[in-house]
Amino acid sequence: MRFVRSILWIFLVSLTLSGCDDTFLDPFENEQRYFTVYGFLDPLQARQTVRVIPVTRFAEDIQGPAEGQAFIDARVYTRDLTDSTSTLWTHELKRLDDGSYIHLYHADFLVQPGHTYRLDVIRNDEKRSMASTTVPRPATDKFVLASGPVVRNDSTVTQEIALPGIPALWDLSAVYLVQGPDYVDRVFVPYETPAGPGPDGLWKYQLNVTADQDSIIARAQRFMRGRSIDTLPVTLSSLGVQFRIIDTAWYPLLVEDDIVKLSQPGFATNVINGYGIFGSMGLHREEWEVSAQVAKVLGYPISVDVDAGF
């Protein structure tokens, strides 16, 4: 998650970091190019954010809120083309760590999988830049997770999972549902994303269920407020995975070198009458029941006597 947010910030401020010379933002050499847009819709956030830069003769360099460039002639809307709802975004003049400022726009709404959103950035003279993105989701409404059996090797419990039918994967976490009479918690344990799918097209992971219990215990200890974790009357009900699916229109640009290149005209863009990228991420979570045998091996109390073998 921290990596996702850091990449988003690089995405939003890349023009500040990259040298945008006078010929880049020049209305005489960029006819019918009105705005540069950077951002993506995030299903894990209630507040969405994009950066907007007017295309002018000079590179954006806002050193104070009283400067001329601190004013922006832009209204930003999104329209959900699936259900026809429209949202007006709110402007923020954001101060960066180096003391300079940029124009950000925010809107509060939940991103819906499979929906197509069109972003319009409109000047007072009705000139506009536009971009659309369809929030990715698994190929079928019911996503089938290919998972191997739970394996016990000495004191370690693992499970292999393989994720089929998605174009690109990011930000995968194992999900553990822990329940008790007065305690319910979902614990997310992040896993590193592999370089890519295997020859069979599957994204494969080995979940270390035993090692992941440390994260569950750490959260439970905060809930216990100093009491012994051994007295916590809970059991592990389910495990699963949560991950983001990346819009294929822009996911190859997620490395920093490529993001900086977005500051150059002629590079990949999906903005009509402008520059930049407006994309989206999908989100999928799938969970499955943990057997009493597995729960017992992991040290959780169970209500019936079971064989701990596999």
PDB file of C-alpha atoms in Angstrom:
ATOM      1  CA  MET A   1       0.000   0.000   0.000  1.00  0.00           C
ATOM      2  CA  ARG A   2       2.787   2.426   0.866  1.00  0.00           C
ATOM      3  CA  PHE A   3       4.388   1.679  -2.520  1.00  0.00           C
ATOM      4  CA  VAL A   4       1.105   2.382  -4.293  1.00  0.00           C
ATOM      5  CA  ARG A   5       0.776   5.765  -2.621  1.00  0.00           C
ATOM      6  CA  SER A   6       4.382   6.696  -3.345  1.00  0.00           C
ATOM      7  CA  ILE A   7       3.938   5.865  -7.013  1.00  0.00           C
ATOM      8  CA  LEU A   8       0.718   7.900  -7.102  1.00  0.00           C
ATOM      9  CA  TRP A   9       2.584  10.895  -5.660  1.00  0.00           C
ATOM     10  CA  ILE A  10       5.345  10.514  -8.252  1.00  0.00           C
ATOM     11  CA  PHE A  11       2.581  10.301 -10.836  1.00  0.00           C
ATOM     12  CA  LEU A  12       1.001  13.541  -9.658  1.00  0.00           C
ATOM     13  CA  VAL A  13       4.167  15.617  -9.293  1.00  0.00           C
ATOM     14  CA  SER A  14       6.190  14.222 -12.213  1.00  0.00           C
ATOM     15  CA  LEU A  15       6.022  17.468 -14.173  1.00  0.00           C
ATOM     16  CA  THR A  16       7.554  19.286 -11.225  1.00  0.00           C
ATOM     17  CA  LEU A  17      10.420  16.828 -11.104  1.00  0.00           C
ATOM     18  CA  SER A  18      11.013  16.760 -14.860  1.00  0.00           C
ATOM     19  CA  GLY A  19      12.308  19.649 -16.939  1.00  0.00           C
ATOM     20  CA  CYS A  20       9.359  21.134 -18.777  1.00  0.00           C
ATOM     21  CA  ASP A  21      10.901  23.710 -21.064  1.00  0.00           C
ATOM     22  CA  ASP A  22       9.085  26.653 -22.607  1.00  0.00           C
ATOM     23  CA  THR A  23       8.329  24.809 -25.849  1.00  0.00           C
ATOM     24  CA  PHE A  24       6.386  22.063 -24.018  1.00  0.00           C
ATOM     25  CA  LEU A  25       3.672  24.263 -22.535  1.00  0.00           C
ATOM     26  CA  ASP A  26       3.326  26.674 -25.417  1.00  0.00           C
ATOM     27  CA  PRO A  27      -0.132  27.442 -26.883  1.00  0.00           C
ATOM     28  CA  PHE A  28       1.397  28.330 -30.260  1.00  0.00           C
ATOM     29  CA  GLU A  29       3.083  24.940 -30.604  1.00  0.00           C
ATOM     30  CA  ASN A  30       0.350  22.948 -28.851  1.00  0.00           C
ATOM     31  CA  GLU A  31      -2.815  24.056 -30.604  1.00  0.00           C
ATOM     32  CA  GLN A  32      -5.984  22.472 -29.225  1.00  0.00           C
ATOM     33  CA  ARG A  33      -4.067  21.204 -26.200  1.00  0.00           C
ATOM     34  CA  TYR A  34      -5.577  22.869 -23.159  1.00  0.00           C
ATOM     35  CA  PHE A  35      -4.642  20.862 -20.049  1.00  0.00           C
ATOM     36  CA  THR A  36      -2.282  18.187 -18.825  1.00  0.00           C
ATOM     37  CA  VAL A  37      -3.913  15.652 -16.498  1.00  0.00           C
ATOM     38  CA  TYR A  38      -2.300  13.083 -14.184  1.00  0.00           C
ATOM     39  CA  GLY A  39      -4.092  10.667 -11.888  1.00  0.00           C
ATOM     40  CA  PHE A  40      -6.074   7.497 -11.515  1.00  0.00           C
ATOM     41  CA  LEU A  41      -9.266   6.330  -9.825  1.00  0.00           C
ATOM     42  CA  ASP A  42      -8.545   4.207  -6.758  1.00  0.00           C
ATOM     43  CA  PRO A  43     -11.181   1.753  -5.450  1.00  0.00           C
ATOM     44  CA  LEU A  44      -9.558   1.724  -1.988  1.00  0.00           C
ATOM     45  CA  GLN A  45     -10.025   5.473  -1.530  1.00  0.00           C
ATOM     46  CA  ALA A  46     -13.231   7.382  -0.837  1.00  0.00           C
ATOM     47  CA  ARG A  47     -11.511  10.575  -2.093  1.00  0.00           C
ATOM     48  CA  GLN A  48     -10.176  10.596  -5.651  1.00  0.00           C
ATOM     49  CA  THR A  49      -7.390  12.963  -6.771  1.00  0.00           C
ATOM     50  CA  VAL A  50      -6.007  14.230 -10.087  1.00  0.00           C
ATOM     51  CA  ARG A  51      -3.440  16.863 -10.950  1.00  0.00           C
ATOM     52  CA  VAL A  52      -4.310  19.455 -13.599  1.00  0.00           C
ATOM     53  CA  ILE A  53      -1.860  21.783 -15.379  1.00  0.00           C
ATOM     54  CA  PRO A  54      -2.965  24.442 -17.879  1.00  0.00           C
ATOM     55  CA  VAL A  55      -1.092  24.301 -21.181  1.00  0.00           C
ATOM     56  CA  THR A  56       0.519  27.746 -21.485  1.00  0.00           C
ATOM     57  CA  ARG A  57       3.688  29.284 -22.896  1.00  0.00           C
ATOM     58  CA  PHE A  58       5.591  28.810 -19.643  1.00  0.00           C
ATOM     59  CA  ALA A  59       6.259  25.774 -17.483  1.00  0.00           C
ATOM     60  CA  GLU A  60       4.286  25.655 -14.259  1.00  0.00           C
ATOM     61  CA  ASP A  61       6.306  27.200 -11.436  1.00  0.00           C
ATOM     62  CA  ILE A  62       4.046  28.410  -8.619  1.00  0.00           C
ATOM     63  CA  GLN A  63       6.056  29.783  -5.703  1.00  0.00           C
ATOM     64  CA  GLY A  64       3.217  31.439  -3.801  1.00  0.00           C
ATOM     65  CA  PRO A  65      -0.592  31.521  -3.624  1.00  0.00           C
ATOM     66  CA  ALA A  66      -0.665  35.170  -4.756  1.00  0.00           C
ATOM     67  CA  GLU A  67       1.111  34.495  -8.072  1.00  0.00           C
ATOM     68  CA  GLY A  68      -0.767  34.526 -11.353  1.00  0.00           C
ATOM     69  CA  GLN A  69      -0.214  30.824 -11.988  1.00  0.00           C
ATOM     70  CA  ALA A  70      -1.861  30.073  -8.627  1.00  0.00           C
ATOM     71  CA  PHE A  71      -5.162  30.841 -10.352  1.00  0.00           C
ATOM     72  CA  ILE A  72      -6.498  28.183 -12.704  1.00  0.00           C
ATOM     73  CA  ASP A  73      -9.309  28.601 -15.199  1.00  0.00           C
ATOM     74  CA  ALA A  74     -10.671  25.061 -14.971  1.00  0.00           C
ATOM     75  CA  ARG A  75     -13.777  23.205 -13.878  1.00  0.00           C
ATOM     76  CA  VAL A  76     -13.353  19.464 -13.456  1.00  0.00           C
ATOM     77  CA  TYR A  77     -16.158  16.930 -13.760  1.00  0.00           C
ATOM     78  CA  THR A  78     -16.429  13.186 -14.017  1.00  0.00           C
ATOM     79  CA  ARG A  79     -19.403  11.467 -15.554  1.00  0.00           C
ATOM     80  CA  ASP A  80     -20.066   7.808 -14.874  1.00  0.00           C
ATOM     81  CA  LEU A  81     -21.033   6.676 -18.368  1.00  0.00           C
ATOM     82  CA  THR A  82     -22.497   3.463 -16.950  1.00  0.00           C
ATOM     83  CA  ASP A  83     -25.169   5.070 -14.746  1.00  0.00           C
ATOM     84  CA  SER A  84     -24.988   8.719 -15.996  1.00  0.00           C
ATOM     85  CA  THR A  85     -24.138  10.260 -12.622  1.00  0.00           C
ATOM     86  CA  SER A  86     -21.979  13.391 -12.672  1.00  0.00           C
ATOM     87  CA  THR A  87     -19.546  14.705 -10.053  1.00  0.00           C
ATOM     88  CA  LEU A  88     -17.982  18.175  -9.715  1.00  0.00           C
ATOM     89  CA  TRP A  89     -14.411  18.065  -8.362  1.00  0.00           C
ATOM     90  CA  THR A  90     -13.027  20.550  -5.815  1.00  0.00           C
ATOM     91  CA  HIS A  91      -9.836  22.540  -6.439  1.00  0.00           C
ATOM     92  CA  GLU A  92      -6.874  22.596  -4.035  1.00  0.00           C
ATOM     93  CA  LEU A  93      -3.679  24.611  -4.400  1.00  0.00           C
ATOM     94  CA  LYS A  94      -1.321  22.049  -2.871  1.00  0.00           C
ATOM     95  CA  ARG A  95       1.979  23.083  -1.301  1.00  0.00           C
ATOM     96  CA  LEU A  96       4.840  20.627  -1.915  1.00  0.00           C
ATOM     97  CA  ASP A  97       7.791  19.892   0.351  1.00  0.00           C
ATOM     98  CA  ASP A  98      10.047  22.170  -1.720  1.00  0.00           C
ATOM     99  CA  GLY A  99       7.726  25.142  -1.128  1.00  0.00           C
ATOM    100  CA  SER A 100       6.209  25.221  -4.610  1.00  0.00           C
ATOM    101  CA  TYR A 101       2.524  24.679  -5.367  1.00  0.00           C
ATOM    102  CA  ILE A 102       0.500  22.545  -7.760  1.00  0.00           C
ATOM    103  CA  HIS A 103      -3.165  22.337  -8.757  1.00  0.00           C
ATOM    104  CA  LEU A 104      -4.992  19.264  -7.473  1.00  0.00           C
ATOM    105  CA  TYR A 105      -8.662  18.376  -7.794  1.00  0.00           C
ATOM    106  CA  HIS A 106     -10.546  16.068  -5.409  1.00  0.00           C
ATOM    107  CA  ALA A 107     -13.893  14.290  -5.525  1.00  0.00           C
ATOM    108  CA  ASP A 108     -15.535  12.013  -2.978  1.00  0.00           C
ATOM    109  CA  PHE A 109     -17.100   8.925  -4.525  1.00  0.00           C
ATOM    110  CA  LEU A 110     -16.623   5.172  -4.561  1.00  0.00           C
ATOM    111  CA  VAL A 111     -15.191   3.716  -7.752  1.00  0.00           C
ATOM    112  CA  GLN A 112     -17.375   0.983  -9.252  1.00  0.00           C
ATOM    113  CA  PRO A 113     -15.769  -2.014 -11.024  1.00  0.00           C
ATOM    114  CA  GLY A 114     -16.530  -2.225 -14.723  1.00  0.00           C
ATOM    115  CA  HIS A 115     -17.865   1.343 -14.899  1.00  0.00           C
ATOM    116  CA  THR A 116     -16.474   3.813 -17.431  1.00  0.00           C
ATOM    117  CA  TYR A 117     -15.682   7.313 -16.165  1.00  0.00           C
ATOM    118  CA  ARG A 118     -15.069  10.349 -18.374  1.00  0.00           C
ATOM    119  CA  LEU A 119     -13.059  13.247 -16.962  1.00  0.00           C
ATOM    120  CA  ASP A 120     -13.725  16.718 -18.403  1.00  0.00           C
ATOM    121  CA  VAL A 121     -11.474  19.704 -17.627  1.00  0.00           C
ATOM    122  CA  ILE A 122     -13.228  22.814 -18.947  1.00  0.00           C
ATOM    123  CA  ARG A 123     -12.129  26.443 -19.306  1.00  0.00           C
ATOM    124  CA  ASN A 124     -14.569  29.337 -19.013  1.00  0.00           C
ATOM    125  CA  ASP A 125     -14.566  29.639 -22.817  1.00  0.00           C
ATOM    126  CA  GLU A 126     -15.775  25.982 -22.898  1.00  0.00           C
ATOM    127  CA  LYS A 127     -12.514  24.688 -24.367  1.00  0.00           C
ATOM    128  CA  ARG A 128     -11.864  21.326 -22.765  1.00  0.00           C
ATOM    129  CA  SER A 129      -9.556  18.355 -22.375  1.00  0.00           C
ATOM    130  CA  MET A 130     -11.124  14.933 -21.859  1.00  0.00           C
ATOM    131  CA  ALA A 131     -10.085  11.411 -20.905  1.00  0.00           C
ATOM    132  CA  SER A 132     -11.924   8.180 -20.153  1.00  0.00           C
ATOM    133  CA  THR A 133     -11.093   5.058 -18.181  1.00  0.00           C
ATOM    134  CA  THR A 134     -12.945   1.803 -17.573  1.00  0.00           C
ATOM    135  CA  VAL A 135     -12.302   0.393 -14.101  1.00  0.00           C
ATOM    136  CA  PRO A 136     -10.819  -3.078 -14.653  1.00  0.00           C
ATOM    137  CA  ARG A 137     -12.220  -6.192 -13.069  1.00  0.00           C
ATOM    138  CA  PRO A 138     -11.779  -9.963 -13.499  1.00  0.00           C
ATOM    139  CA  ALA A 139     -12.928 -11.418 -16.797  1.00  0.00           C
ATOM    140  CA  THR A 140     -16.007 -13.006 -15.176  1.00  0.00           C
ATOM    141  CA  ASP A 141     -18.412 -11.682 -12.557  1.00  0.00           C
ATOM    142  CA  LYS A 142     -17.557 -14.656 -10.354  1.00  0.00           C
ATOM    143  CA  PHE A 143     -13.769 -14.735 -10.216  1.00  0.00           C
ATOM    144  CA  VAL A 144     -12.475 -18.260  -9.661  1.00  0.00           C
ATOM    145  CA  LEU A 145      -9.259 -18.386  -7.683  1.00  0.00           C
ATOM    146  CA  ALA A 146      -7.014 -21.329  -8.567  1.00  0.00           C
ATOM    147  CA  SER A 147      -5.584 -22.442  -5.232  1.00  0.00           C
ATOM    148  CA  GLY A 148      -3.557 -25.407  -4.177  1.00  0.00           C
ATOM    149  CA  PRO A 149      -4.091 -27.437  -1.013  1.00  0.00           C
ATOM    150  CA  VAL A 150      -3.014 -26.210   2.388  1.00  0.00           C
ATOM    151  CA  VAL A 151       0.378 -27.807   3.110  1.00  0.00           C
ATOM    152  CA  ARG A 152       1.955 -28.444   6.497  1.00  0.00           C
ATOM    153  CA  ASN A 153       5.734 -28.777   6.531  1.00  0.00           C
ATOM    154  CA  ASP A 154       6.914 -29.360  10.111  1.00  0.00           C
ATOM    155  CA  SER A 155       5.550 -26.288  11.916  1.00  0.00           C
ATOM    156  CA  THR A 156       4.883 -24.203   8.787  1.00  0.00           C
ATOM    157  CA  VAL A 157       1.512 -23.965   7.024  1.00  0.00           C
ATOM    158  CA  THR A 158       1.523 -22.675   3.448  1.00  0.00           C
ATOM    159  CA  GLN A 159      -0.888 -22.453   0.533  1.00  0.00           C
ATOM    160  CA  GLU A 160      -0.098 -21.768  -3.108  1.00  0.00           C
ATOM    161  CA  ILE A 161      -2.457 -19.547  -5.044  1.00  0.00           C
ATOM    162  CA  ALA A 162      -2.541 -18.741  -8.736  1.00  0.00           C
ATOM    163  CA  LEU A 163      -4.501 -15.803 -10.127  1.00  0.00           C
ATOM    164  CA  PRO A 164      -5.810 -16.283 -13.674  1.00  0.00           C
ATOM    165  CA  GLY A 165      -7.659 -14.010 -16.059  1.00  0.00           C
ATOM    166  CA  ILE A 166      -6.251 -10.587 -15.149  1.00  0.00           C
ATOM    167  CA  PRO A 167      -4.069  -8.343 -17.352  1.00  0.00           C
ATOM    168  CA  ALA A 168      -1.851  -6.929 -14.592  1.00  0.00           C
ATOM    169  CA  LEU A 169      -1.613  -7.284 -10.847  1.00  0.00           C
ATOM    170  CA  TRP A 170      -0.545  -4.889  -8.118  1.00  0.00           C
ATOM    171  CA  ASP A 171      -0.616  -4.578  -4.359  1.00  0.00           C
ATOM    172  CA  LEU A 172      -1.602  -8.113  -3.308  1.00  0.00           C
ATOM    173  CA  SER A 173      -2.273  -8.865   0.357  1.00  0.00           C
ATOM    174  CA  ALA A 174      -3.250 -12.027   2.176  1.00  0.00           C
ATOM    175  CA  VAL A 175      -6.499 -11.498   4.118  1.00  0.00           C
ATOM    176  CA  TYR A 176      -7.262 -13.237   7.413  1.00  0.00           C
ATOM    177  CA  LEU A 177     -10.663 -13.067   9.119  1.00  0.00           C
ATOM    178  CA  VAL A 178     -10.373 -13.582  12.889  1.00  0.00           C
ATOM    179  CA  GLN A 179     -13.586 -13.864  14.931  1.00  0.00           C
ATOM    180  CA  GLY A 180     -14.642 -14.284  18.537  1.00  0.00           C
ATOM    181  CA  PRO A 181     -17.537 -13.398  20.848  1.00  0.00           C
ATOM    182  CA  ASP A 182     -16.427  -9.769  21.165  1.00  0.00           C
ATOM    183  CA  TYR A 183     -13.777  -9.477  18.469  1.00  0.00           C
ATOM    184  CA  VAL A 184     -13.935  -9.417  14.670  1.00  0.00           C
ATOM    185  CA  ASP A 185     -11.010  -8.305  12.567  1.00  0.00           C
ATOM    186  CA  ARG A 186      -9.703  -8.574   9.032  1.00  0.00           C
ATOM    187  CA  VAL A 187      -5.930  -8.468   8.893  1.00  0.00           C
ATOM    188  CA  PHE A 188      -4.163  -7.616   5.620  1.00  0.00           C
ATOM    189  CA  VAL A 189      -0.607  -8.876   5.137  1.00  0.00           C
ATOM    190  CA  PRO A 190       1.148  -7.428   2.046  1.00  0.00           C
ATOM    191  CA  TYR A 191       3.044  -9.651  -0.384  1.00  0.00           C
ATOM    192  CA  GLU A 192       5.600  -8.640  -3.003  1.00  0.00           C
ATOM    193  CA  THR A 193       4.288  -8.642  -6.570  1.00  0.00           C
ATOM    194  CA  PRO A 194       6.105 -11.060  -8.883  1.00  0.00           C
ATOM    195  CA  ALA A 195       7.752  -9.777 -12.052  1.00  0.00           C
ATOM    196  CA  GLY A 196       4.885 -11.124 -14.119  1.00  0.00           C
ATOM    197  CA  PRO A 197       2.728 -14.156 -14.834  1.00  0.00           C
ATOM    198  CA  GLY A 198       4.321 -17.495 -15.629  1.00  0.00           C
ATOM    199  CA  PRO A 199       4.258 -19.252 -19.032  1.00  0.00           C
ATOM    200  CA  ASP A 200       0.787 -20.552 -18.168  1.00  0.00           C
ATOM    201  CA  GLY A 201      -0.484 -16.984 -17.699  1.00  0.00           C
ATOM    202  CA  LEU A 202      -0.977 -17.372 -13.924  1.00  0.00           C
ATOM    203  CA  TRP A 203       0.291 -14.990 -11.234  1.00  0.00           C
ATOM    204  CA  LYS A 204       1.544 -17.391  -8.546  1.00  0.00           C
ATOM    205  CA  TYR A 205       2.107 -16.798  -4.845  1.00  0.00           C
ATOM    206  CA  GLN A 206       3.073 -18.949  -1.896  1.00  0.00           C
ATOM    207  CA  LEU A 207       1.147 -17.767   1.162  1.00  0.00           C
ATOM    208  CA  ASN A 208       3.083 -18.397   4.363  1.00  0.00           C
ATOM    209  CA  VAL A 209       0.079 -18.768   6.629  1.00  0.00           C
ATOM    210  CA  THR A 210       2.184 -19.476   9.710  1.00  0.00           C
ATOM    211  CA  ALA A 211       4.423 -16.412   9.361  1.00  0.00           C
ATOM    212  CA  ASP A 212       1.403 -14.198   8.670  1.00  0.00           C
ATOM    213  CA  GLN A 213       0.015 -14.995  12.134  1.00  0.00           C
ATOM    214  CA  ASP A 214       2.526 -12.515  13.603  1.00  0.00           C
ATOM    215  CA  SER A 215       0.533  -9.684  12.028  1.00  0.00           C
ATOM    216  CA  ILE A 216      -2.715 -11.077  13.429  1.00  0.00           C
ATOM    217  CA  ILE A 217      -1.230 -11.365  16.933  1.00  0.00           C
ATOM    218  CA  ALA A 218       0.158  -7.815  16.788  1.00  0.00           C
ATOM    219  CA  ARG A 219      -3.288  -6.402  15.989  1.00  0.00           C
ATOM    220  CA  ALA A 220      -4.984  -8.587  18.583  1.00  0.00           C
ATOM    221  CA  GLN A 221      -2.554  -7.392  21.249  1.00  0.00           C
ATOM    222  CA  ARG A 222      -3.646  -3.811  20.638  1.00  0.00           C
ATOM    223  CA  PHE A 223      -7.239  -4.919  21.108  1.00  0.00           C
ATOM    224  CA  MET A 224      -6.380  -6.828  24.310  1.00  0.00           C
ATOM    225  CA  ARG A 225      -4.947  -3.652  25.938  1.00  0.00           C
ATOM    226  CA  GLY A 226      -2.261  -5.439  27.908  1.00  0.00           C
ATOM    227  CA  ARG A 227      -4.105  -8.678  28.634  1.00  0.00           C
ATOM    228  CA  SER A 228      -2.532 -11.973  27.637  1.00  0.00           C
ATOM    229  CA  ILE A 229      -3.005 -12.875  23.981  1.00  0.00           C
ATOM    230  CA  ASP A 230      -3.448 -16.491  25.098  1.00  0.00           C
ATOM    231  CA  THR A 231      -6.802 -15.609  26.636  1.00  0.00           C
ATOM    232  CA  LEU A 232      -8.237 -14.114  23.449  1.00  0.00           C
ATOM    233  CA  PRO A 233     -11.200 -16.411  22.602  1.00  0.00           C
ATOM    234  CA  VAL A 234     -11.015 -16.172  18.825  1.00  0.00           C
ATOM    235  CA  THR A 235     -10.455 -18.444  15.901  1.00  0.00           C
ATOM    236  CA  LEU A 236      -9.283 -18.026  12.322  1.00  0.00           C
ATOM    237  CA  SER A 237     -12.434 -18.236  10.184  1.00  0.00           C
ATOM    238  CA  SER A 238     -11.129 -17.615   6.687  1.00  0.00           C
ATOM    239  CA  LEU A 239      -8.151 -16.626   4.639  1.00  0.00           C
ATOM    240  CA  GLY A 240      -7.942 -15.128   1.180  1.00  0.00           C
ATOM    241  CA  VAL A 241      -6.367 -12.481  -0.986  1.00  0.00           C
ATOM    242  CA  GLN A 242      -7.039  -8.898  -2.006  1.00  0.00           C
ATOM    243  CA  PHE A 243      -5.365  -7.253  -4.983  1.00  0.00           C
ATOM    244  CA  ARG A 244      -5.677  -4.435  -7.462  1.00  0.00           C
ATOM    245  CA  ILE A 245      -6.135  -4.955 -11.176  1.00  0.00           C
ATOM    246  CA  ILE A 246      -4.431  -2.296 -13.266  1.00  0.00           C
ATOM    247  CA  ASP A 247      -5.946  -0.572 -16.287  1.00  0.00           C
ATOM    248  CA  THR A 248      -4.056  -1.957 -19.301  1.00  0.00           C
ATOM    249  CA  ALA A 249      -4.077   1.481 -20.935  1.00  0.00           C
ATOM    250  CA  TRP A 250      -1.414   2.740 -18.542  1.00  0.00           C
ATOM    251  CA  TYR A 251      -0.009   0.020 -16.278  1.00  0.00           C
ATOM    252  CA  PRO A 252       3.315  -0.283 -18.210  1.00  0.00           C
ATOM    253  CA  LEU A 253       4.041   3.290 -17.088  1.00  0.00           C
ATOM    254  CA  LEU A 254       4.270   2.437 -13.400  1.00  0.00           C
ATOM    255  CA  VAL A 255       8.044   2.577 -13.191  1.00  0.00           C
ATOM    256  CA  GLU A 256       9.449   5.970 -12.254  1.00  0.00           C
ATOM    257  CA  ASP A 257      11.513   6.441 -15.430  1.00  0.00           C
ATOM    258  CA  ASP A 258       8.427   6.040 -17.606  1.00  0.00           C
ATOM    259  CA  ILE A 259       6.305   8.301 -15.401  1.00  0.00           C
ATOM    260  CA  VAL A 260       8.823  11.123 -15.790  1.00  0.00           C
ATOM    261  CA  LYS A 261       8.646  10.661 -19.578  1.00  0.00           C
ATOM    262  CA  LEU A 262       4.964  11.578 -19.379  1.00  0.00           C
ATOM    263  CA  SER A 263       6.077  15.184 -19.094  1.00  0.00           C
ATOM    264  CA  GLN A 264       7.163  15.122 -22.733  1.00  0.00           C
ATOM    265  CA  PRO A 265       4.752  15.790 -25.635  1.00  0.00           C
ATOM    266  CA  GLY A 266       4.191  12.849 -27.935  1.00  0.00           C
ATOM    267  CA  PHE A 267       4.586  10.259 -25.171  1.00  0.00           C
ATOM    268  CA  ALA A 268       1.729   7.919 -24.290  1.00  0.00           C
ATOM    269  CA  THR A 269      -1.445   9.798 -23.386  1.00  0.00           C
ATOM    270  CA  ASN A 270      -5.156   9.091 -23.324  1.00  0.00           C
ATOM    271  CA  VAL A 271      -6.134  12.752 -22.915  1.00  0.00           C
ATOM    272  CA  ILE A 272      -8.043  14.281 -25.832  1.00  0.00           C
ATOM    273  CA  ASN A 273      -7.013  17.908 -26.436  1.00  0.00           C
ATOM    274  CA  GLY A 274      -4.310  17.620 -23.799  1.00  0.00           C
ATOM    275  CA  TYR A 275      -1.468  15.589 -22.345  1.00  0.00           C
ATOM    276  CA  GLY A 276      -0.996  13.078 -19.538  1.00  0.00           C
ATOM    277  CA  ILE A 277      -2.788   9.968 -18.317  1.00  0.00           C
ATOM    278  CA  PHE A 278      -6.109   9.412 -16.558  1.00  0.00           C
ATOM    279  CA  GLY A 279      -6.452   5.770 -15.511  1.00  0.00           C
ATOM    280  CA  SER A 280      -8.036   3.510 -12.936  1.00  0.00           C
ATOM    281  CA  MET A 281      -7.481   0.449 -10.794  1.00  0.00           C
ATOM    282  CA  GLY A 282      -9.889  -2.348 -10.023  1.00  0.00           C
ATOM    283  CA  LEU A 283     -10.087  -4.204  -6.722  1.00  0.00           C
ATOM    284  CA  HIS A 284     -10.837  -7.844  -5.987  1.00  0.00           C
ATOM    285  CA  ARG A 285     -11.070  -9.716  -2.696  1.00  0.00           C
ATOM    286  CA  GLU A 286     -11.707 -13.430  -2.382  1.00  0.00           C
ATOM    287  CA  GLU A 287     -11.817 -15.469   0.820  1.00  0.00           C
ATOM    288  CA  TRP A 288     -12.266 -19.132   1.638  1.00  0.00           C
ATOM    289  CA  GLU A 289     -13.001 -21.014   4.838  1.00  0.00           C
ATOM    290  CA  VAL A 290     -10.186 -22.242   7.051  1.00  0.00           C
ATOM    291  CA  SER A 291     -10.736 -25.806   8.200  1.00  0.00           C
ATOM    292  CA  ALA A 292     -10.757 -26.676  11.901  1.00  0.00           C
ATOM    293  CA  GLN A 293      -7.646 -28.772  11.330  1.00  0.00           C
ATOM    294  CA  VAL A 294      -5.682 -25.819   9.969  1.00  0.00           C
ATOM    295  CA  ALA A 295      -6.918 -23.515  12.728  1.00  0.00           C
ATOM    296  CA  LYS A 296      -5.827 -26.012  15.357  1.00  0.00           C
ATOM    297  CA  VAL A 297      -2.341 -26.412  13.863  1.00  0.00           C
ATOM    298  CA  LEU A 298      -1.966 -22.611  13.883  1.00  0.00           C
ATOM    299  CA  GLY A 299      -2.768 -22.544  17.595  1.00  0.00           C
ATOM    300  CA  TYR A 300      -6.384 -21.365  17.557  1.00  0.00           C
ATOM    301  CA  PRO A 301      -8.916 -22.942  19.929  1.00  0.00           C
ATOM    302  CA  ILE A 302     -11.699 -24.944  18.333  1.00  0.00           C
ATOM    303  CA  SER A 303     -14.969 -26.142  19.749  1.00  0.00           C
ATOM    304  CA  VAL A 304     -14.640 -29.795  18.691  1.00  0.00           C
ATOM    305  CA  ASP A 305     -11.867 -32.337  18.879  1.00  0.00           C
ATOM    306  CA  VAL A 306     -10.382 -32.723  15.408  1.00  0.00           C
ATOM    307  CA  ASP A 307      -7.541 -34.573  13.824  1.00  0.00           C
ATOM    308  CA  ALA A 308      -4.769 -32.071  13.080  1.00  0.00           C
ATOM    309  CA  GLY A 309      -3.462 -34.093  10.174  1.00  0.00           C
ATOM    310  CA  PHE A 310      -3.693 -33.016   6.522  1.00  0.00           C
TER     311      PHE A 310
END
